[in-house]
Amino acid sequence: MEHIKNLLNKRVKQSGLSSSINNALIIEEFVRIIKEIWGEKIALKIKPLYIKNRILTIACLSTVISQELILHKREIIARINKKFKSEIISDFRLII
């Protein structure tokens, strides 16, 4: 008899939702890291939009905050990749 976890994983993969679920988890982790570094107030001005070809696209309401993101880029990417135990994100792109 199979465990329900294994059955669910198979169904998710078959339905094509696996990629969407992973992207949502990555975006959630990005938001958590941003809140940890700068707090809730700044996190409200940063919105991760989508992931394509291992590049996370982020909308930012402030040029000052976008510069801070650039300064912390390596750290943020490293923390995301460490969490998922894979080089799941290689870069991020900012839309200001």
PDB file of C-alpha atoms in Angstrom:
ATOM      1  CA  MET A   1       0.000   0.000   0.000  1.00  0.00           C
ATOM      2  CA  GLU A   2       1.343   3.458  -0.939  1.00  0.00           C
ATOM      3  CA  HIS A   3       1.465   6.382   1.433  1.00  0.00           C
ATOM      4  CA  ILE A   4      -0.839   9.267   0.641  1.00  0.00           C
ATOM      5  CA  LYS A   5       2.173  11.601   0.361  1.00  0.00           C
ATOM      6  CA  ASN A   6       3.590   9.503  -2.483  1.00  0.00           C
ATOM      7  CA  LEU A   7       0.225   9.381  -4.230  1.00  0.00           C
ATOM      8  CA  LEU A   8      -0.182  13.147  -3.967  1.00  0.00           C
ATOM      9  CA  ASN A   9       3.337  13.761  -5.271  1.00  0.00           C
ATOM     10  CA  LYS A  10       2.625  11.548  -8.294  1.00  0.00           C
ATOM     11  CA  ARG A  11      -0.667  13.328  -9.033  1.00  0.00           C
ATOM     12  CA  VAL A  12       0.934  16.763  -8.728  1.00  0.00           C
ATOM     13  CA  LYS A  13       3.699  15.768 -11.157  1.00  0.00           C
ATOM     14  CA  GLN A  14       1.212  14.246 -13.590  1.00  0.00           C
ATOM     15  CA  SER A  15      -0.963  17.354 -13.553  1.00  0.00           C
ATOM     16  CA  GLY A  16       1.956  19.701 -14.262  1.00  0.00           C
ATOM     17  CA  LEU A  17       1.437  21.638 -11.039  1.00  0.00           C
ATOM     18  CA  SER A  18       4.836  20.719  -9.639  1.00  0.00           C
ATOM     19  CA  SER A  19       6.599  23.675 -11.266  1.00  0.00           C
ATOM     20  CA  SER A  20       3.912  26.139 -10.151  1.00  0.00           C
ATOM     21  CA  ILE A  21       4.016  24.849  -6.587  1.00  0.00           C
ATOM     22  CA  ASN A  22       7.822  25.076  -6.480  1.00  0.00           C
ATOM     23  CA  ASN A  23       7.713  28.637  -7.825  1.00  0.00           C
ATOM     24  CA  ALA A  24       5.167  29.622  -5.176  1.00  0.00           C
ATOM     25  CA  LEU A  25       7.384  28.139  -2.453  1.00  0.00           C
ATOM     26  CA  ILE A  26      10.434  29.992  -3.802  1.00  0.00           C
ATOM     27  CA  ILE A  27       8.528  33.282  -3.875  1.00  0.00           C
ATOM     28  CA  GLU A  28       7.280  32.647  -0.333  1.00  0.00           C
ATOM     29  CA  GLU A  29      10.867  32.047   0.823  1.00  0.00           C
ATOM     30  CA  PHE A  30      12.024  35.244  -0.916  1.00  0.00           C
ATOM     31  CA  VAL A  31       9.355  37.256   0.936  1.00  0.00           C
ATOM     32  CA  ARG A  32      10.363  35.648   4.250  1.00  0.00           C
ATOM     33  CA  ILE A  33      14.022  36.569   3.661  1.00  0.00           C
ATOM     34  CA  ILE A  34      13.126  40.163   2.744  1.00  0.00           C
ATOM     35  CA  LYS A  35      11.016  40.535   5.903  1.00  0.00           C
ATOM     36  CA  GLU A  36      13.861  39.096   7.963  1.00  0.00           C
ATOM     37  CA  ILE A  37      16.433  41.499   6.489  1.00  0.00           C
ATOM     38  CA  TRP A  38      14.398  44.729   6.256  1.00  0.00           C
ATOM     39  CA  GLY A  39      11.126  44.162   8.080  1.00  0.00           C
ATOM     40  CA  GLU A  40       7.465  44.234   7.121  1.00  0.00           C
ATOM     41  CA  LYS A  41       7.324  47.907   6.097  1.00  0.00           C
ATOM     42  CA  ILE A  42      10.014  47.572   3.416  1.00  0.00           C
ATOM     43  CA  ALA A  43       8.723  44.152   2.315  1.00  0.00           C
ATOM     44  CA  LEU A  44       5.457  45.826   1.310  1.00  0.00           C
ATOM     45  CA  LYS A  45       7.379  47.827  -1.315  1.00  0.00           C
ATOM     46  CA  ILE A  46       8.918  44.703  -2.894  1.00  0.00           C
ATOM     47  CA  LYS A  47       6.824  42.202  -4.858  1.00  0.00           C
ATOM     48  CA  PRO A  48       8.238  39.039  -6.406  1.00  0.00           C
ATOM     49  CA  LEU A  49       6.320  38.488  -9.646  1.00  0.00           C
ATOM     50  CA  TYR A  50       7.435  35.292 -11.349  1.00  0.00           C
ATOM     51  CA  ILE A  51      10.304  32.907 -12.069  1.00  0.00           C
ATOM     52  CA  LYS A  52      11.435  32.086 -15.589  1.00  0.00           C
ATOM     53  CA  ASN A  53      14.648  30.286 -16.562  1.00  0.00           C
ATOM     54  CA  ARG A  54      15.837  30.395 -12.924  1.00  0.00           C
ATOM     55  CA  ILE A  55      15.534  34.212 -12.881  1.00  0.00           C
ATOM     56  CA  LEU A  56      13.238  35.741 -10.272  1.00  0.00           C
ATOM     57  CA  THR A  57      11.558  38.934 -11.497  1.00  0.00           C
ATOM     58  CA  ILE A  58      10.809  41.454  -8.755  1.00  0.00           C
ATOM     59  CA  ALA A  59       8.811  44.695  -8.806  1.00  0.00           C
ATOM     60  CA  CYS A  60      10.135  47.410  -6.526  1.00  0.00           C
ATOM     61  CA  LEU A  61       8.476  50.723  -5.651  1.00  0.00           C
ATOM     62  CA  SER A  62      11.671  52.536  -4.682  1.00  0.00           C
ATOM     63  CA  THR A  63      15.030  53.049  -6.379  1.00  0.00           C
ATOM     64  CA  VAL A  64      16.708  53.156  -2.963  1.00  0.00           C
ATOM     65  CA  ILE A  65      15.250  49.778  -2.025  1.00  0.00           C
ATOM     66  CA  SER A  66      16.179  48.378  -5.438  1.00  0.00           C
ATOM     67  CA  GLN A  67      19.805  49.382  -4.794  1.00  0.00           C
ATOM     68  CA  GLU A  68      19.680  47.609  -1.434  1.00  0.00           C
ATOM     69  CA  LEU A  69      18.329  44.504  -3.163  1.00  0.00           C
ATOM     70  CA  ILE A  70      21.214  44.632  -5.634  1.00  0.00           C
ATOM     71  CA  LEU A  71      23.710  44.951  -2.772  1.00  0.00           C
ATOM     72  CA  HIS A  72      22.188  41.885  -1.059  1.00  0.00           C
ATOM     73  CA  LYS A  73      21.589  39.905  -4.278  1.00  0.00           C
ATOM     74  CA  ARG A  74      24.203  37.205  -3.680  1.00  0.00           C
ATOM     75  CA  GLU A  75      23.104  36.667  -0.089  1.00  0.00           C
ATOM     76  CA  ILE A  76      19.413  36.418  -1.007  1.00  0.00           C
ATOM     77  CA  ILE A  77      20.037  34.011  -3.887  1.00  0.00           C
ATOM     78  CA  ALA A  78      22.370  31.891  -1.738  1.00  0.00           C
ATOM     79  CA  ARG A  79      19.771  31.649   1.037  1.00  0.00           C
ATOM     80  CA  ILE A  80      17.025  30.601  -1.372  1.00  0.00           C
ATOM     81  CA  ASN A  81      19.259  27.999  -3.008  1.00  0.00           C
ATOM     82  CA  LYS A  82      20.370  26.688   0.389  1.00  0.00           C
ATOM     83  CA  LYS A  83      16.753  26.316   1.506  1.00  0.00           C
ATOM     84  CA  PHE A  84      15.892  24.263  -1.591  1.00  0.00           C
ATOM     85  CA  LYS A  85      19.252  22.432  -1.653  1.00  0.00           C
ATOM     86  CA  SER A  86      19.714  23.264  -5.321  1.00  0.00           C
ATOM     87  CA  GLU A  87      20.721  26.156  -7.552  1.00  0.00           C
ATOM     88  CA  ILE A  88      17.073  26.886  -8.180  1.00  0.00           C
ATOM     89  CA  ILE A  89      17.605  30.656  -8.674  1.00  0.00           C
ATOM     90  CA  SER A  90      20.610  31.977 -10.588  1.00  0.00           C
ATOM     91  CA  ASP A  91      19.732  35.674 -10.677  1.00  0.00           C
ATOM     92  CA  PHE A  92      16.994  38.197 -10.151  1.00  0.00           C
ATOM     93  CA  ARG A  93      15.756  41.048 -12.268  1.00  0.00           C
ATOM     94  CA  LEU A  94      14.231  44.254 -10.953  1.00  0.00           C
ATOM     95  CA  ILE A  95      11.356  46.235 -12.398  1.00  0.00           C
ATOM     96  CA  ILE A  96      11.218  49.708 -10.911  1.00  0.00           C
TER      97      ILE A  96
END
